[in-house]
CSV table of C-alpha atoms in Angstrom, one decimal:
chain,number,residue,atom,x,y,z
A,1325,MET,CA,-1.7,8.6,8.9
A,1326,SER,CA,-2.2,6.3,5.9
A,1327,LEU,CA,-4.6,8.7,4.2
A,1328,SER,CA,-2.0,11.5,4.5
A,1329,LEU,CA,0.6,9.1,3.1
A,1330,LEU,CA,-1.7,8.3,0.1
A,1331,ILE,CA,-2.4,11.9,-0.5
A,1332,VAL,CA,1.3,12.8,-0.6
A,1333,LEU,CA,2.0,9.8,-3.0
A,1334,HIS,CA,-0.9,10.9,-5.2
A,1335,GLU,CA,0.4,14.4,-5.5
A,1336,LEU,CA,3.9,13.0,-6.2
A,1337,GLY,CA,2.3,11.2,-9.1
A,1338,HIS,CA,1.6,14.7,-10.6
A,1339,PHE,CA,4.8,16.3,-9.4
A,1340,ILE,CA,7.3,13.9,-10.8
A,1341,PRO,CA,6.0,13.9,-14.5
A,1342,ALA,CA,5.5,17.6,-14.3
A,1343,ARG,CA,9.2,18.1,-13.4
A,1344,LEU,CA,10.3,15.5,-16.0
A,1345,PHE,CA,8.5,17.6,-18.6
A,1346,LYS,CA,10.2,20.8,-17.2
A,1347,THR,CA,6.9,22.2,-16.0
A,1348,ARG,CA,7.1,24.5,-13.0
A,1349,VAL,CA,5.4,23.3,-9.8
A,1350,GLU,CA,4.7,26.3,-7.5
A,1351,LYS,CA,3.3,24.5,-4.5
A,1352,PHE,CA,3.2,21.0,-3.1
A,1353,TYR,CA,0.8,20.8,-0.1
A,1354,LEU,CA,-0.7,18.3,2.2
A,1355,PHE,CA,-4.1,19.7,3.1
A,1356,PHE,CA,-5.3,23.1,1.9
A,1357,ASP,CA,-3.7,26.3,3.0
A,1358,ILE,CA,-6.5,28.8,2.6
A,1359,LYS,CA,-5.0,32.1,3.9
A,1360,TYR,CA,-2.8,30.2,6.3
A,1361,SER,CA,-0.2,27.4,6.4
A,1362,LEU,CA,0.8,25.3,9.4
A,1363,PHE,CA,4.2,24.8,7.8
A,1364,LYS,CA,5.9,25.9,4.6
A,1365,LYS,CA,9.4,25.9,3.1
A,1366,LYS,CA,10.5,27.0,-0.4
A,1367,ILE,CA,13.0,24.7,-2.1
A,1368,GLY,CA,14.0,25.8,-5.5
A,1369,GLU,CA,10.9,26.9,-7.4
A,1370,THR,CA,8.4,25.0,-5.2
A,1371,VAL,CA,6.9,25.8,-1.8
A,1372,TYR,CA,6.3,22.6,0.2
A,1373,GLY,CA,3.8,22.9,3.1
A,1374,ILE,CA,1.0,21.6,5.3
A,1375,GLY,CA,-2.3,23.5,5.2
A,1376,TRP,CA,-4.8,23.8,8.1
A,1377,LEU,CA,-7.9,22.4,6.2
A,1378,PRO,CA,-7.6,18.6,6.1
A,1379,LEU,CA,-9.5,18.0,2.8
A,1380,GLY,CA,-6.8,16.3,0.8
A,1381,GLY,CA,-3.8,18.0,-0.8
A,1382,TYR,CA,-2.7,19.5,-4.0
A,1383,VAL,CA,0.2,20.6,-6.3
A,1384,LYS,CA,-0.1,24.0,-7.9
A,1385,ILE,CA,1.3,23.7,-11.4
A,1386,SER,CA,2.1,26.9,-13.3
A,1387,GLY,CA,-0.3,27.7,-16.2
A,1388,MET,CA,-3.0,25.3,-15.2
A,1389,ILE,CA,-6.6,26.1,-14.4
A,1390,ASP,CA,-7.1,24.4,-11.0
A,1391,GLU,CA,-8.7,25.0,-7.6
A,1392,SER,CA,-6.4,28.0,-7.0
A,1393,MET,CA,-8.3,29.9,-9.8
A,1394,ASP,CA,-5.2,32.0,-10.5
A,1395,LYS,CA,-6.8,34.2,-13.2
A,1396,GLU,CA,-4.0,36.7,-13.1
A,1397,GLN,CA,-1.4,34.2,-14.2
A,1398,MET,CA,-3.7,32.8,-16.9
A,1399,ALA,CA,-4.3,36.3,-18.3
A,1400,GLN,CA,-0.6,36.6,-19.2
A,1401,GLU,CA,1.2,35.2,-22.2
A,1402,PRO,CA,2.0,31.4,-21.8
A,1403,LYS,CA,5.5,30.7,-20.6
A,1404,GLU,CA,7.5,27.7,-21.8
A,1405,TRP,CA,7.6,26.2,-18.3
A,1406,GLU,CA,3.8,26.4,-17.9
A,1407,PHE,CA,1.4,23.5,-18.1
A,1408,ARG,CA,-0.7,25.1,-20.9
A,1409,SER,CA,2.5,25.3,-23.1
A,1410,LYS,CA,3.1,21.6,-23.1
A,1411,PRO,CA,1.9,19.1,-25.7
A,1412,ALA,CA,-1.5,17.5,-24.8
A,1413,TRP,CA,0.0,14.1,-24.4
A,1414,GLN,CA,2.4,15.4,-21.7
A,1415,ARG,CA,-0.4,17.2,-19.9
A,1416,LEU,CA,-2.4,14.0,-20.0
A,1417,ILE,CA,0.5,12.0,-18.4
A,1418,ILE,CA,0.8,14.7,-15.7
A,1419,MET,CA,-2.9,14.5,-14.9
A,1420,LEU,CA,-3.0,10.7,-14.9
A,1421,GLY,CA,0.1,10.5,-12.6
A,1422,GLY,CA,-1.8,10.7,-9.3
A,1423,VAL,CA,-4.3,8.0,-10.2
A,1424,PHE,CA,-1.5,5.8,-11.6
A,1425,VAL,CA,0.4,6.0,-8.4
A,1426,ASN,CA,-2.6,5.2,-6.2
A,1427,VAL,CA,-3.3,2.1,-8.3
A,1428,VAL,CA,0.3,1.0,-8.2
A,1429,VAL,CA,0.4,1.5,-4.4
A,1430,GLY,CA,-2.7,-0.6,-4.0
A,1431,PHE,CA,-1.3,-3.4,-6.1
A,1432,VAL,CA,2.1,-3.3,-4.4
A,1433,ILE,CA,0.5,-3.5,-0.9
A,1434,TYR,CA,-1.7,-6.5,-1.9
A,1435,ILE,CA,1.2,-8.3,-3.5
A,1436,CYS,CA,3.3,-7.9,-0.3
A,1437,LEU,CA,0.4,-8.9,2.0
A,1438,ILE,CA,-0.2,-12.1,-0.1
A,1439,ALA,CA,3.5,-12.8,-0.3
A,1440,PHE,CA,3.9,-12.6,3.5
A,1441,ASN,CA,0.5,-13.9,4.7
A,1442,GLY,CA,-0.9,-16.0,1.9
A,1443,THR,CA,-4.7,-16.4,1.6
A,1444,ASN,CA,-7.4,-18.4,3.3
A,1445,GLU,CA,-8.9,-21.3,1.3
A,1446,ALA,CA,-12.0,-23.1,2.4
A,1447,GLN,CA,-14.4,-24.5,-0.2
A,1448,GLY,CA,-18.0,-25.4,0.5
A,1449,GLU,CA,-17.2,-29.0,1.2
A,1450,ASP,CA,-14.8,-27.9,3.9
A,1451,TYR,CA,-17.7,-26.9,6.1
A,1452,LYS,CA,-19.2,-29.9,7.8
A,1453,TYR,CA,-22.7,-28.4,8.5
A,1454,GLY,CA,-22.8,-26.1,5.4
A,1455,PHE,CA,-24.1,-22.5,5.7
A,1456,GLY,CA,-27.0,-20.5,6.9
A,1457,PHE,CA,-28.9,-18.3,4.5
A,1458,PRO,CA,-31.1,-15.2,5.0
A,1459,GLU,CA,-34.6,-15.0,3.6
A,1460,THR,CA,-33.4,-13.1,0.5
A,1461,LEU,CA,-31.4,-16.1,-0.6
A,1462,GLU,CA,-33.9,-18.7,0.6
A,1463,ASP,CA,-36.4,-16.9,-1.7
A,1464,ILE,CA,-34.3,-17.8,-4.8
A,1465,GLY,CA,-33.8,-21.4,-4.0
A,1466,PHE,CA,-31.1,-21.8,-1.3
A,1467,LYS,CA,-31.7,-24.2,1.6
A,1468,GLN,CA,-30.3,-24.0,5.1
A,1469,GLY,CA,-27.2,-26.2,5.2
A,1470,ASP,CA,-26.3,-25.9,1.5
A,1471,LYS,CA,-22.6,-26.0,0.8
A,1472,VAL,CA,-21.7,-23.5,-1.9
A,1473,LEU,CA,-19.3,-25.0,-4.4
A,1474,LEU,CA,-19.3,-23.4,-7.8
A,1475,ALA,CA,-20.2,-20.0,-9.3
A,1476,ASP,CA,-20.8,-20.4,-13.1
A,1477,ASN,CA,-18.8,-23.6,-12.9
A,1478,ASP,CA,-15.8,-21.8,-11.3
A,1479,THR,CA,-14.7,-23.0,-7.9
A,1480,ILE,CA,-15.4,-20.7,-5.0
A,1481,GLU,CA,-12.0,-20.8,-3.2
A,1482,TYR,CA,-13.2,-19.2,0.0
A,1483,ALA,CA,-16.9,-20.0,0.6
A,1484,PRO,CA,-17.7,-17.3,3.2
A,1485,SER,CA,-17.0,-14.7,0.5
A,1486,PHE,CA,-20.0,-16.0,-1.4
A,1487,ASN,CA,-22.4,-13.2,-0.4
A,1488,HIS,CA,-19.9,-10.6,-1.5
A,1489,MET,CA,-19.7,-12.3,-4.9
A,1490,LEU,CA,-23.5,-12.2,-5.3
A,1491,ILE,CA,-23.7,-8.5,-4.5
A,1492,PHE,CA,-20.9,-7.4,-6.8
A,1493,ARG,CA,-20.4,-10.0,-9.5
A,1494,ASP,CA,-22.5,-11.2,-12.4
A,1495,ILE,CA,-23.4,-14.8,-11.5
A,1496,SER,CA,-26.1,-16.7,-13.2
A,1497,THR,CA,-25.8,-20.2,-11.7
A,1498,VAL,CA,-24.5,-21.5,-8.4
A,1499,THR,CA,-23.8,-25.1,-7.7
A,1500,VAL,CA,-24.3,-26.3,-4.1
A,1501,ILE,CA,-24.0,-29.6,-2.4
A,1502,ARG,CA,-27.4,-30.5,-0.7
A,1503,ASP,CA,-27.9,-33.8,1.0
A,1504,GLY,CA,-24.8,-35.2,-0.7
A,1505,LYS,CA,-26.0,-34.2,-4.2
A,1506,LYS,CA,-25.0,-31.4,-6.5
A,1507,VAL,CA,-27.9,-28.9,-7.1
A,1508,ASP,CA,-27.9,-25.9,-9.3
A,1509,VAL,CA,-29.5,-22.6,-8.1
A,1510,THR,CA,-30.5,-20.0,-10.8
A,1511,ILE,CA,-29.5,-16.5,-9.7
A,1512,PRO,CA,-31.8,-13.6,-10.8
A,1513,GLU,CA,-30.1,-10.6,-12.3
A,1514,ASP,CA,-31.3,-8.2,-9.5
A,1515,ILE,CA,-30.1,-10.3,-6.6
A,1516,GLY,CA,-27.4,-7.8,-5.7
A,1517,SER,CA,-29.9,-5.0,-5.3
A,1518,ARG,CA,-32.2,-7.3,-3.3
A,1519,MET,CA,-29.4,-8.2,-1.0
A,1520,PHE,CA,-28.3,-4.6,-0.6
A,1521,GLN,CA,-31.8,-3.4,0.2
A,1522,ALA,CA,-32.3,-6.2,2.7
A,1523,GLY,CA,-29.0,-5.4,4.4
A,1524,VAL,CA,-27.6,-8.9,3.8
A,1525,PRO,CA,-24.0,-9.2,5.3
A,1526,SER,CA,-21.2,-9.5,2.7
A,1527,SER,CA,-20.0,-12.7,4.4
A,1528,LEU,CA,-21.8,-16.0,4.5
A,1529,GLU,CA,-22.2,-17.5,8.0
A,1530,ALA,CA,-21.0,-21.1,8.5
A,1531,ARG,CA,-23.3,-23.4,10.5
A,1532,TYR,CA,-22.3,-25.3,13.6
A,1533,PRO,CA,-24.0,-26.7,16.7
A,1534,PHE,CA,-23.5,-24.5,19.8
A,1535,LYS,CA,-24.1,-24.0,23.5
A,1536,VAL,CA,-24.4,-20.6,25.2
A,1537,GLY,CA,-20.9,-19.2,26.0
A,1538,GLU,CA,-20.2,-16.1,28.0
A,1539,VAL,CA,-23.3,-14.2,29.0
A,1540,ALA,CA,-22.7,-10.4,29.2
A,1541,ALA,CA,-23.8,-8.7,32.4
A,1542,GLY,CA,-26.9,-6.4,32.1
A,1543,THR,CA,-28.1,-8.0,28.8
A,1544,LYS,CA,-31.4,-9.5,28.0
A,1545,ALA,CA,-29.9,-13.0,28.3
A,1546,ASP,CA,-28.6,-12.1,31.8
A,1547,SER,CA,-31.9,-10.6,32.9
A,1548,ILE,CA,-34.0,-13.7,32.0
A,1549,GLY,CA,-31.5,-16.1,33.6
A,1550,ILE,CA,-29.7,-17.8,30.6
A,1551,LYS,CA,-26.5,-19.4,31.9
A,1552,THR,CA,-23.3,-20.4,30.3
A,1553,GLY,CA,-23.7,-24.0,28.9
A,1554,ALA,CA,-27.4,-23.7,28.2
A,1555,THR,CA,-28.8,-25.0,25.0
A,1556,ILE,CA,-31.1,-22.6,23.1
A,1557,LYS,CA,-34.1,-24.6,21.8
A,1558,SER,CA,-36.2,-21.9,20.1
A,1559,VAL,CA,-36.5,-18.2,19.6
A,1560,ALA,CA,-39.8,-16.6,18.7
A,1561,GLY,CA,-41.1,-20.1,18.0
A,1562,PHE,CA,-38.3,-20.9,15.5
A,1563,PRO,CA,-36.4,-24.1,16.4
A,1564,ILE,CA,-32.7,-23.6,17.0
A,1565,ASN,CA,-30.2,-26.4,16.1
A,1566,TYR,CA,-27.3,-24.3,14.8
A,1567,ASN,CA,-25.9,-20.8,15.3
A,1568,THR,CA,-27.3,-19.8,11.9
A,1569,ASP,CA,-30.8,-20.8,13.1
A,1570,TYR,CA,-30.4,-18.3,15.9
A,1571,THR,CA,-29.2,-15.6,13.5
A,1572,TYR,CA,-32.2,-16.3,11.2
A,1573,ALA,CA,-34.7,-16.1,14.1
A,1574,ILE,CA,-33.3,-12.9,15.4
A,1575,ASN,CA,-33.2,-11.3,11.9
A,1576,HIS,CA,-36.4,-12.6,10.5
A,1577,LYS,CA,-38.7,-13.7,13.3
A,1578,VAL,CA,-38.1,-11.2,16.1
A,1579,LYS,CA,-39.7,-7.8,15.6
A,1580,ASN,CA,-39.0,-4.7,17.7
A,1581,HIS,CA,-41.8,-3.8,20.1
A,1582,GLU,CA,-43.3,-7.3,19.8
A,1583,PRO,CA,-42.8,-9.7,22.6
A,1584,PHE,CA,-41.4,-13.2,21.8
A,1585,HIS,CA,-40.3,-16.2,23.7
A,1586,VAL,CA,-36.9,-17.8,24.2
A,1587,VAL,CA,-36.8,-21.4,25.2
A,1588,TRP,CA,-33.6,-23.1,26.5
A,1589,GLU,CA,-32.4,-26.1,28.5
A,1590,TYR,CA,-30.0,-26.0,31.3
A,1591,GLU,CA,-29.0,-28.8,33.7
A,1592,GLY,CA,-31.9,-31.0,32.6
A,1593,LYS,CA,-34.5,-28.3,33.0
A,1594,THR,CA,-36.4,-26.3,30.4
A,1595,TYR,CA,-37.0,-22.6,30.7
A,1596,ASP,CA,-39.3,-20.3,28.7
A,1597,LYS,CA,-39.1,-16.6,29.1
A,1598,GLU,CA,-40.7,-13.6,27.3
A,1599,VAL,CA,-38.4,-10.9,25.8
A,1600,ILE,CA,-39.1,-7.7,24.0
A,1601,PHE,CA,-36.8,-5.2,22.2
A,1602,THR,CA,-38.0,-1.6,22.4
A,1603,THR,CA,-36.0,1.6,22.3
A,1604,LYS,CA,-33.4,3.1,24.6
A,1605,GLU,CA,-31.7,6.5,25.2
A,1606,VAL,CA,-28.0,6.7,24.4
A,1607,LYS,CA,-25.4,9.5,24.5
A,1608,SER,CA,-24.5,10.6,21.0
A,1609,PHE,CA,-22.4,13.8,20.6
A,1610,ILE,CA,-21.3,16.1,23.4
A,1611,PHE,CA,-24.4,16.8,25.5
A,1612,PHE,CA,-26.9,15.2,23.0
A,1613,THR,CA,-28.8,12.0,23.6
A,1614,LYS,CA,-30.8,10.1,21.1
A,1615,THR,CA,-33.5,7.5,21.1
A,1616,VAL,CA,-32.7,4.4,19.1
A,1617,GLU,CA,-34.1,1.0,18.5
A,1618,GLU,CA,-32.6,-1.6,20.8
A,1619,PRO,CA,-30.2,-3.9,18.9
A,1620,LYS,CA,-31.7,-7.3,18.6
A,1621,ILE,CA,-29.0,-9.0,20.7
A,1622,LEU,CA,-29.7,-11.3,23.6
A,1623,GLY,CA,-26.1,-10.9,24.8
A,1624,PHE,CA,-24.2,-14.2,24.8
A,1625,THR,CA,-21.4,-15.8,22.7
A,1626,LYS,CA,-22.1,-18.9,20.6
A,1627,PRO,CA,-19.0,-21.2,20.8
A,1628,SER,CA,-19.2,-24.3,18.7
A,1629,THR,CA,-19.6,-27.7,20.3
A,1630,ASP,CA,-17.7,-29.2,17.3
A,1631,LYS,CA,-14.3,-27.6,16.8
A,1632,ASP,CA,-13.9,-29.4,13.5
A,1633,TYR,CA,-17.0,-27.8,11.8
A,1634,ALA,CA,-14.7,-26.0,9.3
A,1635,SER,CA,-11.4,-26.8,7.7
A,1636,VAL,CA,-9.6,-23.6,6.6
A,1637,THR,CA,-6.2,-23.8,5.1
A,1638,ARG,CA,-3.6,-21.1,4.5
A,1639,LYS,CA,-2.3,-21.0,0.9
A,1640,LYS,CA,1.3,-19.9,0.6
A,1641,TYR,CA,2.7,-18.1,-2.5
A,1642,SER,CA,6.1,-17.7,-4.0
A,1643,PHE,CA,6.9,-14.0,-4.6
A,1644,SER,CA,6.2,-14.5,-8.4
A,1645,GLU,CA,2.9,-16.1,-7.6
A,1646,SER,CA,2.0,-13.3,-5.2
A,1647,ILE,CA,2.4,-10.8,-8.0
A,1648,SER,CA,-0.3,-12.4,-10.1
A,1649,ALA,CA,-2.6,-13.0,-7.0
A,1650,GLY,CA,-2.1,-9.4,-5.8
A,1651,ILE,CA,-2.9,-7.9,-9.1
A,1652,SER,CA,-6.0,-10.1,-9.4
A,1653,LYS,CA,-7.1,-9.1,-5.9
A,1654,GLY,CA,-6.5,-5.4,-6.7
A,1655,TYR,CA,-8.4,-5.6,-10.0
A,1656,MET,CA,-11.4,-7.3,-8.3
A,1657,THR,CA,-11.3,-4.7,-5.5
A,1658,MET,CA,-11.6,-1.9,-8.0
A,1659,HIS,CA,-14.2,-3.8,-10.0
A,1660,ASP,CA,-16.4,-4.3,-6.9
A,1661,TYR,CA,-16.0,-0.7,-5.8
A,1662,VAL,CA,-17.1,0.6,-9.2
A,1663,VAL,CA,-20.1,-1.8,-9.2
A,1664,GLN,CA,-21.2,-0.4,-5.8
A,1665,PHE,CA,-21.9,3.0,-7.4
A,1666,LYS,CA,-25.2,1.5,-8.8
A,1667,TYR,CA,-26.3,1.1,-5.1
A,1668,VAL,CA,-25.2,4.6,-4.2
A,1669,PHE,CA,-28.0,6.1,-6.4
A,1670,THR,CA,-30.7,4.6,-4.3
A,1671,LYS,CA,-32.4,6.0,-1.1
A,1672,LYS,CA,-30.6,3.6,1.1
A,1673,GLY,CA,-27.3,3.9,-0.7
A,1674,ALA,CA,-27.4,7.7,-0.5
A,1675,SER,CA,-28.1,7.5,3.3
A,1676,GLN,CA,-25.0,5.4,3.7
A,1677,LEU,CA,-22.5,7.8,2.0
A,1678,GLY,CA,-19.9,8.9,4.5
A,1679,GLY,CA,-17.0,11.2,4.9
A,1680,PHE,CA,-13.9,11.2,7.0
A,1681,GLY,CA,-15.6,9.5,9.9
A,1682,THR,CA,-16.7,6.6,7.7
A,1683,ILE,CA,-13.1,6.3,6.4
A,1684,ALA,CA,-11.8,6.2,9.9
A,1685,LYS,CA,-14.2,3.3,10.8
A,1686,LEU,CA,-12.6,1.2,8.1
A,1687,TYR,CA,-9.6,0.7,10.3
A,1688,PRO,CA,-9.8,-1.8,13.2
A,1689,ASP,CA,-10.0,-0.5,16.8
A,1690,THR,CA,-6.8,-2.2,17.8
A,1691,PHE,CA,-3.7,-2.0,15.5
A,1692,ASP,CA,-3.1,-5.0,13.3
A,1693,TRP,CA,-0.5,-4.4,10.6
A,1694,SER,CA,-2.1,-6.7,8.0
A,1695,ALA,CA,-5.5,-5.1,8.5
A,1696,PHE,CA,-3.9,-1.6,8.5
A,1697,TRP,CA,-2.1,-2.1,5.2
A,1698,GLY,CA,-5.1,-4.0,3.7
A,1699,THR,CA,-7.3,-1.0,4.5
A,1700,THR,CA,-4.7,1.4,3.2
A,1701,ALA,CA,-4.6,-0.5,-0.2
A,1702,PHE,CA,-8.4,-0.3,-0.4
A,1703,ILE,CA,-8.4,3.4,0.3
A,1704,SER,CA,-5.7,3.9,-2.3
A,1705,PHE,CA,-7.9,2.3,-4.9
A,1706,ILE,CA,-10.8,4.4,-3.7
A,1707,LEU,CA,-8.7,7.6,-4.2
A,1708,ALA,CA,-7.8,6.5,-7.7
A,1709,ILE,CA,-11.4,5.7,-8.7
A,1710,MET,CA,-12.8,8.9,-7.2
A,1711,ASN,CA,-10.1,11.1,-8.7
A,1712,ILE,CA,-10.7,9.7,-12.2
A,1713,LEU,CA,-14.4,10.5,-12.2
A,1714,PRO,CA,-15.1,12.9,-15.1
A,1715,ILE,CA,-16.0,15.8,-12.8
A,1716,PRO,CA,-14.3,19.2,-13.4
A,1717,ALA,CA,-11.8,20.0,-10.6
A,1718,LEU,CA,-10.9,16.3,-10.3
A,1719,ASP,CA,-8.1,14.7,-12.3
A,1720,GLY,CA,-10.8,12.9,-14.3
A,1721,GLY,CA,-12.3,16.2,-15.4
A,1722,HIS,CA,-8.9,17.5,-16.7
A,1723,VAL,CA,-8.4,14.1,-18.4
A,1724,MET,CA,-11.8,14.4,-20.1
A,1725,PHE,CA,-11.0,17.8,-21.6
A,1726,LEU,CA,-7.5,16.7,-22.6
A,1727,LEU,CA,-8.9,13.6,-24.4
A,1728,TYR,CA,-11.4,15.9,-26.2
A,1729,GLU,CA,-8.5,18.1,-27.3
A,1730,ILE,CA,-6.4,15.1,-28.5
A,1731,ILE,CA,-9.3,13.6,-30.4
A,1732,THR,CA,-10.7,16.8,-32.0
A,1733,GLY,CA,-7.6,18.8,-32.2
A,1734,ARG,CA,-9.4,21.7,-30.5
A,1735,LYS,CA,-8.5,23.0,-27.1
A,1736,PRO,CA,-11.4,24.1,-24.8
A,1737,GLY,CA,-11.2,27.9,-24.1
A,1738,ASP,CA,-9.8,29.2,-20.8
A,1739,LYS,CA,-13.1,30.8,-19.9
A,1740,PHE,CA,-15.0,27.6,-20.4
A,1741,LEU,CA,-12.4,25.7,-18.3
A,1742,GLU,CA,-12.7,28.3,-15.6
A,1743,LYS,CA,-16.5,28.0,-15.4
A,1744,ALA,CA,-16.2,24.2,-15.5
A,1745,GLN,CA,-13.7,24.3,-12.7
A,1746,ILE,CA,-16.1,26.4,-10.6
A,1747,ILE,CA,-18.9,24.0,-11.2
A,1748,GLY,CA,-16.7,21.1,-10.3
A,1749,ILE,CA,-15.6,22.7,-7.1
A,1750,VAL,CA,-19.3,23.4,-6.1
A,1751,ILE,CA,-20.2,19.8,-6.9
A,1752,LEU,CA,-17.3,18.4,-4.8
A,1753,LEU,CA,-17.9,20.7,-1.9
A,1754,SER,CA,-21.6,19.7,-2.0
A,1755,LEU,CA,-20.7,16.0,-2.0
A,1756,MET,CA,-18.2,16.5,0.8
A,1757,LEU,CA,-20.7,18.4,2.9
A,1758,TYR,CA,-23.4,15.8,2.3
A,1759,ALA,CA,-21.1,12.8,3.1
A,1760,ASN,CA,-19.6,14.4,6.3
A,1761,GLY,CA,-23.1,15.7,7.2
A,1762,ASN,CA,-24.3,12.1,7.1
A,1763,ASP,CA,-21.5,11.1,9.5
A,1764,LEU,CA,-22.5,13.9,11.9
A,1765,PHE,CA,-26.2,13.1,11.6
A,1766,LYS,CA,-25.6,9.4,12.4
A,1767,ALA,CA,-23.4,10.5,15.4
A,1768,LEU,CA,-26.1,12.7,16.7
A,1769,PHE,CA,-29.3,10.9,15.9
A,1770,GLY,CA,-28.3,7.3,14.8
């Protein structure tokens, strides 16, 4: 629903300036209507409709070389109401309109969410036991229990977001509190790539002492007899004192197909059992099954035995303050999304590209209005960034040629633009097939 809304708003971004500049808009469509429309109605000079192919939407503007490839119209003499007859600056505004609307929509949603909900604040010192760190961060100098405080001398307002900052921001020095003293950790330039390749989560995990909570039926923990209230003492020989120790052991000490021992205490007795994670058969798509590595999960919750391990406050904003905060959040969201492109052009990054299935998974399984609108804002920014890429057939491709025309005073020929449009369509279709193919492959084979 939100994606359809964003597509309609994007196309309105083109439609409104086109009409303001007295440019004829022949079609305004949600989805593509190749040979067939689910719905259409002509109002004035424009046919409004819904196509059957759910690959976005479009407005067909008279006298413009676009995905319709209307060569017959382009072969005729330009009419005053056509796109090609308008000054370059007007055409540029028309082409930038969709991207502009998506950016504004993203900002407005973030401003409203912050105005209504505020933001979480919890600095490193607000976490009694500090944080747990994966091997990748241990290797550059972090210690288990460090409390992250400053990034290049700027306060980290919400400490769990620290991993995300390292992956997407340029940070050279981090100040932590270790054993009551401030310690500086030097950050290597390639830390983002290291974390991405290692699969480090974007959120830093707070430490706290725990006992075994609910044990799920049929899990490894259930099969070896771990009970609610037990205290885990070690996993694969790694001592467990905090929840993050357990996470560290599972991620870095336990290997698939290699047996390991779990030691725990319950009602004054000590137990030691061997466990192994192998493979299992799971249903994938329709009648297909696939063999996958067992997830390294014993199968119990880890409730804290100290409810005061973290002190998280909710910062409230006046509406004027929320404007600044929302714009800042929107800007950093776009910044981080652009930065992630450097990870896309890696083997692992390319394998993680996804299509409509991946977009659908961005939304929570159960409806939560804040999460829904937050995700909608994020997707709106994605649409803006993807559409402004300088690829023919995208808005960015048209903008690129228009800027060339404005700077040089020479307009690219129609034949050249037609060929560029075809190349762009082929590139986009290839990317869409690859991304959605990735989704299908993962559904079938994991």
